[in-house]
XYZ file of N, CA and C in Angstrom:
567
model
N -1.076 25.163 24.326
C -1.063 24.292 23.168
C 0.236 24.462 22.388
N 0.268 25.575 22.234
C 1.682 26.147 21.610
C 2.968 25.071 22.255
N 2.843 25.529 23.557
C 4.119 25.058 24.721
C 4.467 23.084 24.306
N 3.200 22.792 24.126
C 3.177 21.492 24.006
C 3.404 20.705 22.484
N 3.191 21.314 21.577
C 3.625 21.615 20.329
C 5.040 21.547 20.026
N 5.438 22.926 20.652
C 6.844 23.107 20.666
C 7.862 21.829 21.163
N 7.623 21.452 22.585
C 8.212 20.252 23.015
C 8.255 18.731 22.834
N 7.284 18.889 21.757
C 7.206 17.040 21.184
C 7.759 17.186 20.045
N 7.778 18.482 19.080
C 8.253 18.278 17.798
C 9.631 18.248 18.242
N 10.033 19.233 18.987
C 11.145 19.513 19.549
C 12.134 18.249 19.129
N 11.679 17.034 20.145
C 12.002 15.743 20.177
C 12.442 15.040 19.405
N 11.146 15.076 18.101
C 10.989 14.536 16.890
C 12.192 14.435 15.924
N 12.602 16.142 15.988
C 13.268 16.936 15.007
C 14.569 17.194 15.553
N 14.976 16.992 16.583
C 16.486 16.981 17.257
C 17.107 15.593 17.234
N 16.271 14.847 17.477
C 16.479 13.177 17.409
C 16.781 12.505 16.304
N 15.804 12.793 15.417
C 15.373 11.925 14.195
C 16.028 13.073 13.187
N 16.474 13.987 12.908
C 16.796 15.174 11.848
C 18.094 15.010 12.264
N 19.119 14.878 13.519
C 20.068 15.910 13.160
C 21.088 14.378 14.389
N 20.703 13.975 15.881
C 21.503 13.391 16.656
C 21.855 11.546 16.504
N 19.950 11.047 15.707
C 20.268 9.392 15.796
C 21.460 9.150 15.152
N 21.766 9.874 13.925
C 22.344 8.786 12.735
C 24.304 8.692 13.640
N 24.528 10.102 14.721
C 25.504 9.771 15.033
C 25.487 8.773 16.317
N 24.186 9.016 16.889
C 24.120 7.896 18.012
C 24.093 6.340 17.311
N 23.558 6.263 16.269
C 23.824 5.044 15.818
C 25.067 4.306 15.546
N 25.482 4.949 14.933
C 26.905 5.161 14.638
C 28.184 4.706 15.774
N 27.903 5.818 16.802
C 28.724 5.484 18.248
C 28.157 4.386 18.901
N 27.266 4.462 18.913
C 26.409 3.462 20.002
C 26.395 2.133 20.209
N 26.228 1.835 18.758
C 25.538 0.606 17.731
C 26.730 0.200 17.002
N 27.335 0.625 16.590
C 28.690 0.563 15.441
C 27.826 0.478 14.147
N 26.497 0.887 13.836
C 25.631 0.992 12.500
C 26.503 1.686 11.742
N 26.464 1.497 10.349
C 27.065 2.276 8.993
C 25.606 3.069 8.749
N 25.953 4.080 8.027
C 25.085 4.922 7.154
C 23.546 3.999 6.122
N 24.790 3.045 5.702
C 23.527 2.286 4.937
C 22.707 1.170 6.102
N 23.291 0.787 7.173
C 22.517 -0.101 8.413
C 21.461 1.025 8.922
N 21.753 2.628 9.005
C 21.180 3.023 10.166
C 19.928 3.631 9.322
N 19.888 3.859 8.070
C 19.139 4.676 7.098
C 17.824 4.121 6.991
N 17.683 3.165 6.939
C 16.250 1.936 6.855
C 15.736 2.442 8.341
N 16.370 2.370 9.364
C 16.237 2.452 10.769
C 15.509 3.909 10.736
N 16.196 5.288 10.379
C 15.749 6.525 10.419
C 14.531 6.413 9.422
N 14.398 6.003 8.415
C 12.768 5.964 7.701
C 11.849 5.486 8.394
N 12.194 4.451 9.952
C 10.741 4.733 10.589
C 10.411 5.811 11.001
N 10.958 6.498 11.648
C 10.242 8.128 12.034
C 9.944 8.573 11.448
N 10.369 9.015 10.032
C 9.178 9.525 8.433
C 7.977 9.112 8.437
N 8.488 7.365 8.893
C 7.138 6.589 8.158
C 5.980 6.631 9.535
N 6.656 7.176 10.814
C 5.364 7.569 11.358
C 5.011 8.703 11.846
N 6.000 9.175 11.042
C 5.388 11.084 11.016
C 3.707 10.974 9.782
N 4.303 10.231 8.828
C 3.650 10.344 8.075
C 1.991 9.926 7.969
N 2.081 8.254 8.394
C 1.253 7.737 8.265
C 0.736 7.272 9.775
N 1.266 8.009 10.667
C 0.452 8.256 12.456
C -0.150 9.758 12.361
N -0.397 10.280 11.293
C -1.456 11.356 11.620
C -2.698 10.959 10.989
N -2.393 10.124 9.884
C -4.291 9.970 9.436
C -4.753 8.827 10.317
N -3.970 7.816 10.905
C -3.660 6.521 11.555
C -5.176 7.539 12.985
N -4.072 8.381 13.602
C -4.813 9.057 14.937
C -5.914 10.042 14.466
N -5.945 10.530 13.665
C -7.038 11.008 12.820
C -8.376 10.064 12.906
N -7.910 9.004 12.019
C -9.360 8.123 12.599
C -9.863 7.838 13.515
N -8.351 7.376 14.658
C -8.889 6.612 15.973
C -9.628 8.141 16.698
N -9.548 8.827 15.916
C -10.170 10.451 17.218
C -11.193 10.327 16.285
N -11.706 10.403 15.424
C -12.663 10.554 14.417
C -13.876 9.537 15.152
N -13.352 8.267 14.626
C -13.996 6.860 14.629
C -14.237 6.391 16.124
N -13.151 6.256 16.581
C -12.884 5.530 18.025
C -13.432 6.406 19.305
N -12.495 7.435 19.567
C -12.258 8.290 20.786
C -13.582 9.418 20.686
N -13.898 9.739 19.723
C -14.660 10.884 19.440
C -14.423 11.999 20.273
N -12.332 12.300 19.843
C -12.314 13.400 21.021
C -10.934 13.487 19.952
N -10.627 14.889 19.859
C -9.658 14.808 19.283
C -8.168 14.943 20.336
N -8.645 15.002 21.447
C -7.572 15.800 22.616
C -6.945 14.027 22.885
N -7.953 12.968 22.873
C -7.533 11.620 23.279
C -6.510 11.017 22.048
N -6.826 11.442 20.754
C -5.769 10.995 19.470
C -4.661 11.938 19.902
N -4.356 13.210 20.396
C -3.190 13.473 20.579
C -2.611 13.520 21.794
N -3.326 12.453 22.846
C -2.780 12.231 24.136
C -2.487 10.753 23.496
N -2.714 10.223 22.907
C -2.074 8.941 22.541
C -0.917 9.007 21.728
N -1.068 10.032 21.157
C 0.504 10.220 20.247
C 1.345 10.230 21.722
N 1.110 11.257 22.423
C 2.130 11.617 23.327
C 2.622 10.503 24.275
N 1.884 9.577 24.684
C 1.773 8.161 25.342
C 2.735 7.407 24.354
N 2.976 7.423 23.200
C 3.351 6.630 22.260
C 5.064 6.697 22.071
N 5.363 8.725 22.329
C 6.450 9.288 22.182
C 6.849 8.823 22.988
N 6.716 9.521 24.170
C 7.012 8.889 25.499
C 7.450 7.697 25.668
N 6.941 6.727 25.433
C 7.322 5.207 25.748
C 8.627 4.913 24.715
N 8.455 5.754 23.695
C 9.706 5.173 22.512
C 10.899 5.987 23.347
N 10.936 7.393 23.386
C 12.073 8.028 24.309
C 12.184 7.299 25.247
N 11.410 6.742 26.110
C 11.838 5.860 27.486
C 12.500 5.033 27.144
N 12.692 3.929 25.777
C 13.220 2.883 25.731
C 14.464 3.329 25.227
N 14.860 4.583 24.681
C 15.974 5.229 24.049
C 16.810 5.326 25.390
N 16.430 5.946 26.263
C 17.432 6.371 27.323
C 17.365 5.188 28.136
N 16.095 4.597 28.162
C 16.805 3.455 29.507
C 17.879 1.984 29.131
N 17.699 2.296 27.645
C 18.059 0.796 27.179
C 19.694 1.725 26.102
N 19.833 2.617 26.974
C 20.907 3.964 25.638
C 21.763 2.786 24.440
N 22.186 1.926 25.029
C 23.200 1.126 24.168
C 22.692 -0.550 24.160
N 21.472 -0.682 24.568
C 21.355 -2.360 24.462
C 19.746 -2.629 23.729
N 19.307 -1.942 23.027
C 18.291 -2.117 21.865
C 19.059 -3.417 21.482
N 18.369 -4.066 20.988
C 17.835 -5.022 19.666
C 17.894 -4.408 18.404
N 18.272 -4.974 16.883
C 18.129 -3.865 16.231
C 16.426 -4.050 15.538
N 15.852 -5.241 15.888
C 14.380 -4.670 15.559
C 13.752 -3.713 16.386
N 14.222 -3.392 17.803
C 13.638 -2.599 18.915
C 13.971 -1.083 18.550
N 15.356 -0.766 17.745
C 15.557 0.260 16.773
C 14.707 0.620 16.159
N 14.071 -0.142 15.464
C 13.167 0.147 14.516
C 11.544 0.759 15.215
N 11.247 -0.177 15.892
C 10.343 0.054 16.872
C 10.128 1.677 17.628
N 11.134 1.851 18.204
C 11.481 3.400 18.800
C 11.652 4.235 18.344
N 12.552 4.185 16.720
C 11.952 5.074 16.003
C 10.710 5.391 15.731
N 10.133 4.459 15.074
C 8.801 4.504 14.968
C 8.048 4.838 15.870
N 8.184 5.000 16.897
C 7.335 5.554 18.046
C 7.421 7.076 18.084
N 9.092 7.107 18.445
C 9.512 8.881 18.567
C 8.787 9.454 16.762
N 8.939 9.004 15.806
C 8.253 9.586 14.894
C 7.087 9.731 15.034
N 6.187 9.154 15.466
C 4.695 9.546 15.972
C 4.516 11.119 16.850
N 5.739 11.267 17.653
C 5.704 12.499 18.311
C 5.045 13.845 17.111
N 5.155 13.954 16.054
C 4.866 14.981 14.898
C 3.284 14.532 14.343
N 2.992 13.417 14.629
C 2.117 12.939 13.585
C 0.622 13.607 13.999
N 0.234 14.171 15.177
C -1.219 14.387 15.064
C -1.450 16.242 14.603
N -0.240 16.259 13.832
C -0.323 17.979 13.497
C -1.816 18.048 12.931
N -2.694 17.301 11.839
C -3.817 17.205 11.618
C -4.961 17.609 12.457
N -4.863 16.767 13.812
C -5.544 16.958 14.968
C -5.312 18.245 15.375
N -4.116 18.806 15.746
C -3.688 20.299 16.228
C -4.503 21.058 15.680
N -4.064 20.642 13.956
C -4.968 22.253 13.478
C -6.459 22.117 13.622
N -7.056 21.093 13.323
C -8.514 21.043 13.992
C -9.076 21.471 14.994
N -8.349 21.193 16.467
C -8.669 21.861 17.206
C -7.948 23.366 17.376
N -6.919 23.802 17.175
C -6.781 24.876 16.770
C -7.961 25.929 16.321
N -8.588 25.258 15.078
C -9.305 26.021 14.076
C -10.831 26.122 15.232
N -11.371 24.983 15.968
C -12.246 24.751 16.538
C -12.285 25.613 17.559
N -10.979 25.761 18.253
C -11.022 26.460 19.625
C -10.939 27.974 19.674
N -10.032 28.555 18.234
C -10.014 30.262 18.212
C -10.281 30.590 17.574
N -11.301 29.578 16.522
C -12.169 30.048 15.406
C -11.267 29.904 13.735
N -11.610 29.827 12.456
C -11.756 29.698 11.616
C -10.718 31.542 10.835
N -11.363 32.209 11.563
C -10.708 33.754 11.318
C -9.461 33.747 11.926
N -8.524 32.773 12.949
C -7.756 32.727 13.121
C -6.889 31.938 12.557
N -6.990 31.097 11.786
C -6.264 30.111 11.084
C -5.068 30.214 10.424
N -5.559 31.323 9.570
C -3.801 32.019 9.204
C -2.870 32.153 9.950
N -3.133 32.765 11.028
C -2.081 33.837 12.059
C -1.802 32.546 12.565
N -2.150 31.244 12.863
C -2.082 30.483 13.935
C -1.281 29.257 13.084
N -1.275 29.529 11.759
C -0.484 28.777 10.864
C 1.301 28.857 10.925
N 0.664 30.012 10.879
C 2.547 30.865 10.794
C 2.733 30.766 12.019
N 2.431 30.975 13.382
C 2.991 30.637 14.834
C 3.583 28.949 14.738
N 2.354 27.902 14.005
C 2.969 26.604 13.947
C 4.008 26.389 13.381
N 4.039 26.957 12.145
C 5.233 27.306 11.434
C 6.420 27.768 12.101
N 6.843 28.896 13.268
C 7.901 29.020 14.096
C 7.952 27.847 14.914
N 6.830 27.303 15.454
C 6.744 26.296 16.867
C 7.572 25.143 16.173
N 6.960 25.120 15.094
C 7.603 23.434 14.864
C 9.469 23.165 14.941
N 10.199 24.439 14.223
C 10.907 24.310 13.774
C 12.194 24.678 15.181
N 12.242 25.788 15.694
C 12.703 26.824 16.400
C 13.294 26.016 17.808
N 12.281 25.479 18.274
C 12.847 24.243 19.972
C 13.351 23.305 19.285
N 13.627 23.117 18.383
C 14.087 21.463 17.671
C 15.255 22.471 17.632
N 15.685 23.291 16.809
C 16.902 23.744 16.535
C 17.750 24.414 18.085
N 17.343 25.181 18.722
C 17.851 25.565 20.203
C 18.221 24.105 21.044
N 17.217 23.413 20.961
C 17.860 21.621 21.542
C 18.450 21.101 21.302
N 18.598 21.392 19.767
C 20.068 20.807 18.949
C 21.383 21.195 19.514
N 21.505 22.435 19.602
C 22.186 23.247 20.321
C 22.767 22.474 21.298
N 21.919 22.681 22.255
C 22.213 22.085 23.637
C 22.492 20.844 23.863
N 21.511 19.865 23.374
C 22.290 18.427 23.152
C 23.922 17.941 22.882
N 24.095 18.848 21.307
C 25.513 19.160 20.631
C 26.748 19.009 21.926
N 25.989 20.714 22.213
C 27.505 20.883 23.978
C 27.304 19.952 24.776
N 26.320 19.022 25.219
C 26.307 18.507 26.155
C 27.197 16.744 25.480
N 26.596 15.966 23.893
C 27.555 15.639 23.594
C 29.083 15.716 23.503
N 29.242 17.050 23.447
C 31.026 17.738 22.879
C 31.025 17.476 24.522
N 31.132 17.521 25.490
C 31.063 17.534 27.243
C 31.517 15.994 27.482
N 30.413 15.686 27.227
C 30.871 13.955 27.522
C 31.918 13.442 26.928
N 32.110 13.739 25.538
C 33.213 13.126 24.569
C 34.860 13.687 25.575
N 34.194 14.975 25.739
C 35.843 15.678 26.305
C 36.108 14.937 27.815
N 35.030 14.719 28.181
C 35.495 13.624 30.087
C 35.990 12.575 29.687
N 35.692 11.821 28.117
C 36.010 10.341 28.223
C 35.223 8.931 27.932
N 33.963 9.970 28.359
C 32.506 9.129 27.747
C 32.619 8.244 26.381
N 32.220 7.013 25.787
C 32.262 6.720 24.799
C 31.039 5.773 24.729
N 30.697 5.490 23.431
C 29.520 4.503 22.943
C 28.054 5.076 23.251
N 27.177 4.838 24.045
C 26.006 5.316 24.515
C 26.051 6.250 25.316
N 27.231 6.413 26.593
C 27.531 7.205 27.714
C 27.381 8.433 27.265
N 27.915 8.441 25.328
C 28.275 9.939 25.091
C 26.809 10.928 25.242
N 25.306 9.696 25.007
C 24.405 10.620 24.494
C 23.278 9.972 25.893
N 23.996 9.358 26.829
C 22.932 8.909 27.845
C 22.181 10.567 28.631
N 23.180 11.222 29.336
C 22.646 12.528 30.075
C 22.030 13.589 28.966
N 22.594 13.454 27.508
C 21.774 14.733 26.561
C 20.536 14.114 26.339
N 20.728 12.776 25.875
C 19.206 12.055 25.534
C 17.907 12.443 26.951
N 18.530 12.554 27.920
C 17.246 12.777 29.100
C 16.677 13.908 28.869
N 16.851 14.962 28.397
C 16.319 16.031 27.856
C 15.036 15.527 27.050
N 15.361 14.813 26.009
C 14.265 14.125 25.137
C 12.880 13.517 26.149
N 13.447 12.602 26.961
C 12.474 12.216 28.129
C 11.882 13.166 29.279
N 12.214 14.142 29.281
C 11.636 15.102 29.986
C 10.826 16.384 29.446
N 11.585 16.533 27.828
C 9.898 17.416 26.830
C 8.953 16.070 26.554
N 9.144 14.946 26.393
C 7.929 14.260 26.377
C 6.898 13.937 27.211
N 7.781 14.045 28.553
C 7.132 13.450 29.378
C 6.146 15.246 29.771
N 6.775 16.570 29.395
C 6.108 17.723 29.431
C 5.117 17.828 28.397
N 5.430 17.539 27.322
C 4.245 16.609 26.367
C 2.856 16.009 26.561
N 3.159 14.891 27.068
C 2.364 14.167 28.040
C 1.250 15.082 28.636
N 1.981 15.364 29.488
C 1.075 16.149 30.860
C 0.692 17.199 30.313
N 0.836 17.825 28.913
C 0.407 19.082 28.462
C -0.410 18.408 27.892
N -0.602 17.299 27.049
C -1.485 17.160 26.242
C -2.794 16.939 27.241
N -2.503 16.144 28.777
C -3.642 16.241 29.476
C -4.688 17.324 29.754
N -4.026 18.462 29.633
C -4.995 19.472 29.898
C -5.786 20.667 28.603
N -5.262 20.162 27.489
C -5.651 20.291 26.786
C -7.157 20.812 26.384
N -7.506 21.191 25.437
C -8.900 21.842 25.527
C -9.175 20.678 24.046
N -10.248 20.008 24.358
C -10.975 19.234 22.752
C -11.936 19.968 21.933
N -11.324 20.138 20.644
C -11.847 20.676 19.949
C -12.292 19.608 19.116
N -12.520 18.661 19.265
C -13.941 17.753 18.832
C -15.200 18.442 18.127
């Protein structure tokens, strides 16, 4: 759970925190004030895709493991359209993919539920502060690595999308580890 945790926020928080606003920038020729509206979708579905999947697991799914296999279905498809489409989005499809990759964070709600469900109630603390390292820690080490692998491309010659096409696959491959983690998952329903 941890593992799977780690690799979607990962995503979330390397993408949307620290690499879009320069991929926008190179990519897109976006200004700061074009790309800023664009980065508030991932807030806006960090924010409001956890009570969103909250219900549909509540109401709908009556499983909480299916609200956060749908987040991951959701990430997934927005990273897919990031790397396969690196430089030919739409700029409403911008908006769109953010909004998707921001969903990657949103069923933390669900986590701790089943969390609390699966190792008990007496564990909650200790398992707070582990989320607390998980969330933050693979987002920052990916940053990392993305960074050199940007500074790499720029130094061959790469320009516009090219610069962030091979670092961005990283993103598509913790989601897609995402994914398949969230499948096996234990429901704490």
């Amino acid at each position: 759970m941890i593992g799977w945790y780690s690799v979607r926020n990962a995503v979330y928080y390397c993408f949307g925190g620290i690499w879009s606003g320069a991929y926008f920038g190179e990519s897109y020729g976006l200004t700061r004030t074009e790309f800023g509206p664009i980065l508030m979708m991932g807030a806006f579905g960090f924010t409001f895709g956890g009570p969103i999947l909250t219900w549909l697991s509540n109401k709908v799914f009556k499983s909480y493991r299916l609200g956060i296999l749908l987040s991951n279905v959701i990430c997934t498809a927005g990273v897919a359209m990031l790397v396969l489409n690196i430089d030919g989005l739409s700029k409403p499809m911008l908006y769109v993919m953010v909004l998707m990759i921001g969903m990657a964070s949103a069923p933390s709600a669900l986590i701790y539920a089943t969390v609390r469900k699966v190792f008990g109630a007496h564990m909650s603390g200790a398992l707070a502060g582990v989320w607390s390292f998980v969330l933050f820690t693979p987002g920052g080490i990916m940053s990392m690595i993305i960074g050199s692998m940007v500074t790499s491309a720029k130094a061959a010659g790469a320009v516009g999308g090219a610069v962030y096409q091979n670092a961005f696959y990283i993103f598509l491959v913790c989601a897609i580890i995402g994914t398949c983690a969230g499948l096996i998952l234990k429901d704490g329903y």
